[in-house]
XYZ file of C-alpha atoms in Angstrom:
534
model
C 18.048 -38.898 -0.401
C 17.324 -35.443 -1.908
C 18.288 -34.818 -5.527
C 21.221 -32.443 -5.932
C 19.360 -30.210 -8.391
C 16.462 -29.733 -5.959
C 18.805 -29.134 -3.040
C 20.599 -26.538 -5.180
C 17.293 -24.804 -5.890
C 16.407 -24.723 -2.188
C 19.790 -23.273 -1.245
C 20.291 -20.948 -4.248
C 21.105 -17.348 -3.457
C 18.761 -14.685 -4.791
C 19.890 -13.711 -8.275
C 18.818 -12.007 -11.490
C 16.696 -14.856 -12.829
C 14.474 -14.853 -9.733
C 13.507 -11.223 -10.402
C 13.029 -11.937 -14.094
C 10.723 -14.836 -13.191
C 8.739 -12.539 -10.879
C 8.104 -10.132 -13.768
C 7.281 -12.914 -16.253
C 4.957 -14.714 -13.867
C 3.481 -11.524 -12.443
C 2.488 -9.957 -15.742
C -0.555 -12.200 -16.008
C -1.738 -11.035 -12.587
C -0.951 -7.447 -13.603
C -3.274 -7.877 -16.603
C -5.901 -9.544 -14.405
C -6.037 -6.553 -12.040
C -5.893 -4.055 -14.913
C -8.927 -5.562 -16.621
C -10.886 -5.964 -13.393
C -10.341 -2.431 -12.080
C -10.697 -0.550 -15.351
C -14.271 -1.873 -15.495
C -15.901 0.582 -12.982
C -14.861 3.742 -14.886
C -15.596 2.053 -18.221
C -19.074 1.161 -16.975
C -19.593 4.883 -16.383
C -18.725 5.590 -20.019
C -20.846 2.704 -21.310
C -23.787 3.834 -19.189
C -23.600 7.366 -20.600
C -23.238 6.076 -24.195
C -25.678 3.173 -24.379
C -28.106 3.928 -21.529
C -28.557 7.722 -21.638
C -30.551 8.903 -18.658
C -31.805 12.337 -17.704
C -30.960 11.599 -14.071
C -27.180 11.853 -14.303
C -26.755 11.353 -10.570
C -27.170 7.611 -10.873
C -25.547 5.012 -13.077
C -28.122 4.011 -15.666
C -26.686 0.547 -16.328
C -29.336 -2.132 -15.652
C -28.577 -4.289 -12.609
C -28.862 -7.519 -14.618
C -26.336 -6.296 -17.228
C -23.858 -5.246 -14.541
C -24.153 -8.628 -12.833
C -23.744 -10.526 -16.108
C -20.642 -8.526 -17.009
C -18.992 -9.404 -13.703
C -20.206 -13.010 -13.492
C -19.139 -14.076 -16.982
C -15.490 -13.129 -16.404
C -15.458 -14.936 -13.046
C -17.081 -18.019 -14.605
C -14.369 -18.044 -17.251
C -11.778 -17.758 -14.487
C -13.207 -20.835 -12.729
C -12.988 -22.860 -15.959
C -9.477 -21.591 -16.712
C -8.168 -22.489 -13.265
C -9.503 -26.024 -13.425
C -8.473 -26.631 -17.050
C -4.999 -25.075 -17.062
C -4.251 -26.287 -13.550
C -4.754 -29.867 -14.685
C -2.893 -29.354 -17.968
C 0.041 -27.878 -16.048
C 0.491 -31.207 -14.253
C -0.277 -33.447 -17.220
C 1.845 -31.875 -19.965
C 4.073 -29.402 -18.133
C 3.941 -25.870 -16.807
C 5.885 -24.243 -19.642
C 3.909 -25.864 -22.460
C 0.620 -24.244 -21.429
C 1.995 -21.078 -19.826
C 2.182 -19.127 -23.077
C -1.327 -20.238 -24.089
C -2.871 -18.719 -20.952
C -1.163 -15.384 -21.667
C -2.217 -15.535 -25.325
C -5.863 -15.958 -24.292
C -5.531 -12.904 -22.050
C -4.150 -10.809 -24.918
C -6.877 -11.987 -27.307
C -9.561 -11.364 -24.682
C -8.327 -7.837 -23.917
C -8.056 -6.843 -27.578
C -11.412 -8.486 -28.350
C -13.108 -6.551 -25.547
C -11.793 -3.337 -27.050
C -12.826 -4.034 -30.623
C -16.265 -5.451 -29.728
C -16.907 -5.442 -33.482
C -19.983 -3.163 -33.586
C -21.606 -0.048 -32.136
C -25.201 -1.048 -31.396
C -25.995 -1.620 -27.719
C -26.980 -5.298 -27.922
C -24.041 -6.221 -30.146
C -21.484 -4.318 -28.055
C -22.632 -5.826 -24.772
C -22.898 -9.319 -26.284
C -19.357 -9.205 -27.691
C -18.064 -7.738 -24.416
C -19.561 -10.659 -22.513
C -18.025 -13.158 -24.972
C -14.515 -11.689 -24.885
C -14.593 -11.137 -21.127
C -15.297 -14.852 -20.817
C -12.232 -15.602 -22.986
C -10.234 -13.146 -20.891
C -11.456 -14.865 -17.717
C -10.327 -18.281 -18.983
C -6.840 -16.898 -19.660
C -6.684 -15.172 -16.280
C -7.851 -18.336 -14.539
C -5.196 -20.390 -16.297
C -2.509 -17.959 -15.263
C -3.179 -18.300 -11.513
C -2.052 -21.915 -10.899
C 0.743 -21.775 -13.452
C 2.311 -18.542 -12.172
C 2.175 -19.627 -8.525
C 3.513 -23.112 -9.272
C 6.347 -21.945 -11.522
C 7.511 -19.335 -9.026
C 7.348 -21.775 -6.107
C 9.367 -24.356 -8.030
C 12.065 -21.874 -9.066
C 12.425 -20.209 -5.655
C 14.674 -21.141 -2.745
C 12.990 -22.257 0.457
C 14.264 -19.320 2.520
C 12.590 -16.571 0.450
C 10.000 -18.584 -1.486
C 7.045 -16.894 0.196
C 8.369 -13.418 -0.598
C 8.945 -14.341 -4.244
C 5.424 -15.736 -4.735
C 3.971 -12.756 -2.863
C 5.955 -10.437 -5.158
C 4.384 -12.155 -8.172
C 0.940 -11.642 -6.659
C 1.734 -8.014 -5.760
C 1.838 -7.230 -9.481
C -1.941 -6.999 -9.109
C -1.462 -3.790 -7.148
C 0.592 -2.285 -9.954
C -2.081 -3.434 -12.416
C -4.767 -1.595 -10.432
C -2.673 1.570 -10.373
C -1.834 1.266 -14.075
C -5.485 0.820 -15.059
C -6.405 3.961 -13.105
C -3.569 6.035 -14.585
C -4.272 4.868 -18.153
C -7.996 5.601 -17.719
C -7.294 9.096 -16.394
C -4.851 9.896 -19.222
C -7.165 8.601 -21.962
C -10.214 10.393 -20.523
C -8.345 13.695 -20.196
C -7.028 13.385 -23.758
C -10.484 12.676 -25.201
C -12.078 15.406 -23.097
C -9.593 17.961 -24.366
C -10.001 16.772 -27.956
C -13.797 17.130 -27.690
C -13.487 20.702 -26.398
C -14.563 19.932 -22.815
C -18.141 19.100 -23.693
C -20.794 20.327 -21.235
C -22.400 17.754 -18.878
C -25.825 18.831 -20.159
C -24.941 17.988 -23.767
C -25.171 14.472 -25.229
C -22.109 12.279 -24.713
C -19.749 12.623 -27.734
C -19.541 9.707 -30.169
C -15.774 9.646 -29.586
C -16.424 8.302 -26.071
C -17.217 4.964 -27.722
C -13.564 4.849 -28.774
C -12.148 5.931 -25.404
C -13.271 2.865 -23.432
C -12.021 0.578 -26.217
C -8.563 2.166 -26.085
C -8.432 1.694 -22.296
C -9.263 -2.013 -22.574
C -6.874 -2.734 -25.442
C -3.928 -1.016 -23.753
C -4.200 -3.637 -21.015
C -2.986 -6.254 -23.490
C 0.322 -4.477 -24.155
C 2.317 -5.522 -21.030
C 1.082 -9.117 -21.332
C 2.035 -9.281 -25.005
C 5.522 -7.925 -24.258
C 6.251 -10.816 -21.885
C 4.898 -13.526 -24.226
C 8.340 -14.220 -25.749
C 9.920 -14.589 -22.298
C 7.284 -17.108 -21.294
C 7.852 -19.177 -24.416
C 11.624 -19.285 -23.854
C 11.458 -20.209 -20.149
C 12.753 -23.695 -19.378
C 10.494 -26.199 -17.663
C 10.878 -26.128 -13.899
C 13.471 -28.543 -12.544
C 11.009 -30.018 -10.089
C 8.544 -30.951 -12.815
C 11.257 -32.360 -15.073
C 12.934 -34.351 -12.293
C 9.955 -35.497 -10.231
C 7.173 -35.853 -12.797
C 8.987 -36.563 -16.059
C 11.779 -38.275 -14.049
C 14.489 -36.797 -16.269
C 17.003 -35.649 -13.664
C 19.796 -34.906 -16.147
C 17.580 -32.590 -18.210
C 16.477 -30.841 -15.020
C 20.119 -30.164 -14.128
C 20.866 -28.877 -17.639
C 17.853 -26.540 -17.545
C 18.864 -25.132 -14.180
C 22.406 -24.477 -15.350
C 20.953 -22.187 -18.041
C 19.096 -19.921 -15.637
C 20.863 -20.134 -12.271
C 24.476 -19.283 -11.509
C 25.506 -22.852 -10.754
C 27.888 -25.319 -12.378
C 26.469 -28.478 -13.948
C 29.047 -30.517 -12.005
C 27.498 -29.352 -8.737
C 23.967 -30.467 -9.560
C 24.277 -33.437 -11.923
C 23.514 -36.762 -10.282
C 25.885 -39.709 -10.148
C 22.849 -41.831 -11.000
C 20.685 -39.840 -13.468
C 17.516 -41.775 -12.591
C 15.343 -41.583 -9.522
C 16.342 -44.453 -7.268
C 12.954 -44.319 -5.556
C 10.219 -43.152 -7.958
C 7.379 -41.229 -6.315
C 4.402 -43.337 -5.246
C 1.826 -43.554 -8.016
C -1.738 -42.976 -6.877
C -4.357 -41.130 -8.931
C -5.951 -37.790 -8.178
C -8.882 -38.041 -5.748
C -8.074 -41.658 -4.935
C -8.470 -42.828 -1.343
C -4.699 -42.555 -0.874
C -4.671 -39.007 -2.297
C -7.481 -37.917 0.008
C -5.775 -39.594 2.977
C -2.531 -37.715 2.331
C -3.712 -34.415 0.889
C -7.459 -34.138 1.499
C -7.079 -31.944 4.571
C -4.689 -29.584 2.783
C -6.967 -29.325 -0.263
C -9.978 -28.631 1.949
C -8.051 -25.952 3.849
C -6.801 -24.186 0.696
C -10.123 -24.319 -1.172
C -12.245 -23.364 1.849
C -10.148 -20.372 2.955
C -9.875 -19.074 -0.630
C -13.653 -19.436 -1.045
C -14.366 -17.564 2.194
C -11.842 -14.847 1.391
C -13.226 -14.146 -2.081
C -16.820 -13.981 -0.839
C -15.699 -11.075 1.339
C -13.014 -9.534 -0.884
C -15.195 -9.287 -3.992
C -18.064 -7.800 -1.995
C -16.059 -4.566 -1.663
C -18.130 -3.213 -4.553
C -20.989 -2.870 -2.032
C -19.349 0.363 -0.902
C -18.338 1.683 -4.300
C -21.652 3.125 -5.411
C -22.023 4.923 -2.072
C -18.499 6.348 -2.278
C -18.912 7.413 -5.902
C -22.302 8.990 -5.303
C -20.957 10.945 -2.329
C -17.697 12.152 -3.834
C -18.825 12.522 -7.453
C -21.410 15.151 -8.285
C -22.182 13.656 -11.674
C -24.610 16.399 -12.701
C -21.561 18.672 -12.911
C -19.385 16.174 -14.821
C -19.382 15.020 -18.410
C -18.765 11.336 -19.239
C -14.972 11.704 -19.459
C -14.656 13.578 -16.172
C -16.935 11.117 -14.375
C -14.815 8.159 -15.494
C -11.688 10.171 -14.609
C -12.893 10.772 -11.051
C -13.808 7.108 -10.524
C -10.333 6.084 -11.724
C -8.741 8.713 -9.469
C -10.508 7.322 -6.396
C -9.314 3.834 -7.324
C -5.755 5.104 -7.721
C -5.855 6.746 -4.277
C -7.101 3.544 -2.632
C -4.511 1.459 -4.507
C -1.611 3.723 -3.560
C -2.636 4.186 0.077
C -3.870 0.715 1.066
C -3.794 -1.983 -1.629
C -0.146 -1.750 -2.710
C 1.179 -1.246 0.878
C -0.760 -4.376 1.879
C 0.869 -6.430 -0.879
C 4.387 -5.267 -0.063
C 3.944 -5.656 3.675
C 3.210 -9.306 2.904
C 6.357 -9.580 0.761
C 8.391 -8.327 3.727
C 6.738 -10.311 6.532
C 5.583 -13.564 4.884
C 8.786 -15.521 5.557
C 9.320 -13.907 8.957
C 5.832 -14.292 10.429
C 4.659 -17.345 8.505
C 1.632 -18.013 6.326
C -0.788 -19.201 9.026
C -0.353 -16.261 11.423
C -0.497 -13.730 8.604
C -3.670 -15.265 7.188
C -5.362 -15.301 10.589
C -4.371 -11.685 11.298
C -5.723 -10.571 7.930
C -9.064 -12.325 8.439
C -9.340 -10.794 11.911
C -8.598 -7.279 10.628
C -11.193 -7.638 7.857
C -13.808 -8.917 10.326
C -13.290 -5.912 12.620
C -13.556 -3.439 9.729
C -16.692 -4.990 8.232
C -18.438 -5.063 11.603
C -17.317 -1.476 12.310
C -18.948 -0.379 9.050
C -21.945 -2.683 9.308
C -23.409 -2.140 12.786
C -23.714 1.683 12.621
C -24.270 1.740 8.837
C -27.809 3.103 8.662
C -27.441 5.093 11.880
C -24.290 6.929 10.768
C -22.236 5.841 7.728
C -25.119 5.987 5.259
C -25.414 9.746 5.879
C -21.761 10.457 6.683
C -19.625 9.063 3.876
C -16.625 11.043 5.112
C -12.885 10.541 5.381
C -13.411 8.085 8.246
C -15.505 5.909 5.968
C -12.784 6.070 3.298
C -10.173 4.986 5.854
C -12.257 1.939 6.786
C -12.860 1.200 3.101
C -9.099 1.299 2.467
C -8.418 -0.941 5.462
C -10.556 -3.708 3.954
C -8.080 -3.855 1.055
C -5.021 -3.511 3.278
C -5.953 -6.385 5.607
C -7.064 -8.545 2.675
C -3.752 -8.131 0.868
C -1.659 -8.170 4.047
C -3.156 -11.546 4.772
C -5.518 -14.015 3.113
C -5.764 -12.526 -0.375
C -2.027 -13.178 -0.788
C -1.535 -16.236 1.427
C -4.364 -18.190 -0.228
C -2.435 -17.735 -3.486
C 0.846 -18.878 -1.917
C -0.033 -21.880 0.252
C -1.543 -24.169 -2.454
C 1.668 -23.786 -4.458
C 3.677 -25.180 -1.520
C 1.644 -27.979 0.058
C 1.118 -30.528 -2.709
C 3.481 -32.916 -4.530
C 4.821 -31.840 -7.925
C 2.520 -34.032 -10.002
C -0.609 -32.566 -8.319
C 0.620 -29.061 -7.443
C -0.842 -27.102 -10.347
C -4.104 -29.070 -10.299
C -4.685 -28.524 -6.584
C -3.858 -24.830 -6.906
C -6.391 -24.602 -9.733
C -9.062 -26.351 -7.658
C -8.406 -24.031 -4.712
C -8.517 -20.943 -6.923
C -11.705 -22.123 -8.658
C -13.370 -22.505 -5.258
C -12.290 -18.928 -4.544
C -13.856 -17.591 -7.734
C -17.130 -19.354 -6.925
C -16.974 -17.360 -3.695
C -16.228 -14.251 -5.760
C -19.445 -14.735 -7.732
C -21.369 -14.973 -4.463
C -19.623 -11.897 -3.063
C -19.778 -9.644 -6.103
C -23.278 -10.556 -7.270
C -25.156 -12.283 -4.442
C -24.284 -9.715 -1.791
C -24.713 -6.862 -4.278
C -28.339 -7.885 -4.696
C -28.771 -8.712 -0.985
C -27.427 -5.371 0.260
C -30.466 -3.263 -0.663
C -33.021 -2.568 2.068
C -35.447 -1.074 -0.431
C -36.212 -1.357 -4.127
C -33.774 0.876 -6.015
C -31.692 1.060 -9.175
C -33.188 -2.115 -10.604
C -32.439 -4.119 -7.441
C -35.269 -5.587 -5.322
C -35.632 -5.068 -1.587
C -33.437 -7.493 0.387
C -31.693 -7.789 3.771
C -29.818 -4.465 3.546
C -26.267 -3.339 4.187
C -26.111 -3.856 7.956
C -27.084 -7.523 7.793
C -24.868 -8.086 4.715
C -21.784 -6.536 6.320
C -22.238 -8.373 9.627
C -22.567 -11.655 7.710
C -19.352 -10.832 5.818
C -17.592 -10.111 9.111
C -18.780 -13.489 10.392
C -17.408 -15.161 7.256
C -14.008 -13.640 8.079
C -14.178 -15.160 11.568
C -14.968 -18.568 10.019
C -11.977 -18.115 7.694
C -9.744 -17.434 10.690
C -11.041 -20.587 12.421
C -10.522 -22.779 9.331
C -6.975 -21.426 9.002
C -6.187 -22.208 12.650
C -7.667 -25.711 12.564
C -6.633 -27.007 9.151
C -3.858 -24.959 7.492
C -0.289 -26.249 7.839
C 2.644 -23.856 8.025
C 4.990 -24.098 5.021
C 7.529 -21.343 5.750
C 11.179 -22.372 5.648
C 10.465 -25.895 4.394
C 11.407 -27.488 1.091
C 8.486 -28.272 -1.190
C 9.413 -31.942 -0.966
C 9.446 -31.908 2.846
C 5.678 -31.382 2.950
C 5.056 -34.514 0.902
C 7.793 -36.432 2.742
C 6.121 -35.607 6.050
C 2.975 -37.353 4.864
C 4.941 -40.303 3.488
C 6.911 -40.692 6.717
C 3.672 -40.764 8.675
C 2.283 -43.461 6.412
C 5.489 -45.512 6.545
C 5.508 -45.239 10.337
C 1.890 -46.360 10.392
C 2.714 -49.354 8.200
C 5.667 -50.222 10.458
C 3.480 -50.024 13.554
C 0.841 -52.184 11.915
C 3.540 -54.660 10.868
C 4.993 -54.643 14.384
C 1.524 -55.215 15.795
C 0.893 -58.120 13.431
C 4.266 -59.692 14.360
C 3.475 -59.230 18.036
C 0.144 -60.939 17.637
C 1.781 -63.830 15.808
C 4.440 -64.104 18.529
C 1.826 -64.188 21.288
C -0.242 -66.667 19.289
C 2.786 -68.937 18.802
C 3.615 -68.736 22.515
C 0.057 -69.581 23.446
C 0.105 -72.533 21.030
C 3.349 -73.719 22.523
C 1.853 -73.616 26.041
C -1.251 -75.434 24.871
C 0.886 -78.147 23.239
C 2.888 -78.610 26.420
């Protein structure tokens, strides 16, 4: 029999606290996107400051430094997802939720200070604090998704979790706007320095200001996170304190305690106790974990490879010989803002609208298919046409990669792991799935960046080239669509407990059939013995 407090959560009407939870949970993802997408324009400033180069038409940052800067944050994210995901199940979502946000604030501020001004020291401290930032961002993923899924009702749960994830789009836009404002302010203060003159010393302050401002929204929501109650599902199903769960829900939802308090304040049938990764766990949840981790891995290999196009777009649209450091960073941020406003954010909000109408599986398959078509459309004629014609058509295709990713697997891979697993494993399994995704991100953002060159250039060796890389990425999208179709279960419109109950019912039925079979064998054996005795 379902607990009243959980039934009340599933049937609750949409109210103020749901929107407050979206903002609280989404601010970590906002900060994640801010810090990720402010990096390209900041790299332009850092390149001009610490790697001055007479050839201003190319970014003078060494390839190895660029790769290390990206990889270290993603490695921290992997560790954070695994660590905080497990802690969220062991000691509670709320207890570690504030710590993840605190690490993000410290990492952002630390990246901005970077202590010193010499090249080696600045880059070393940036790598250190971006690792700390990555750990905080990684910890935020499983906790935000799990908390939102456990607070939401089953009718609009997908839209609520998607709305949390859509805060990334606002973070991208905010990072671009802040970068443009700061660069314009510093450019005006420096008297619009000529592109042929050395980069002003004040530029070393500009990129620090941009990074540190990313910590402000996260810090403002820290108090809200610390005052959030534990989710009722964790309190009732993991801590097995049903009365406390009802009291916590009365504080945040418009519901009377009399309606949700249990006649018997203890679970009459405690959940089955089997450890993580035991044979019973793998029998019940192994397929779901494989599906979530595999699709997230495949998606991030492709999604994080989008930086393959960036240098081509920037080099075509930015005539850096005519721009000083501030204007170059401004133009990079402006391009990012245009892409965010025209494709990224619409993709997120299309998912919010359709996720509970279409379902997770269909949306994920459609997104993978759309990405595959776009990557192949860019890849096959790349050297014959796109390499020499980086025009508006190329920009449309570039934007569509973000639209189909966000209106599909980039959002659904965040949602589904928060819905499929039982409460005592939910955060852990989400963390494992997300960590698999970030391993894919390292392959996409670094491996394919090095593989995409068909000749030795910019510090990169000759490799397979863009055409082969993009066709491979399109094939990965097709594999993601196949894995989704074969292994991913639909969760729309179902209670979180129904997914686990479905597995339990199957096991109980199997035990009953085995028992029936054993009884039948005994009956036939007894009959045969009776005949033999006669």
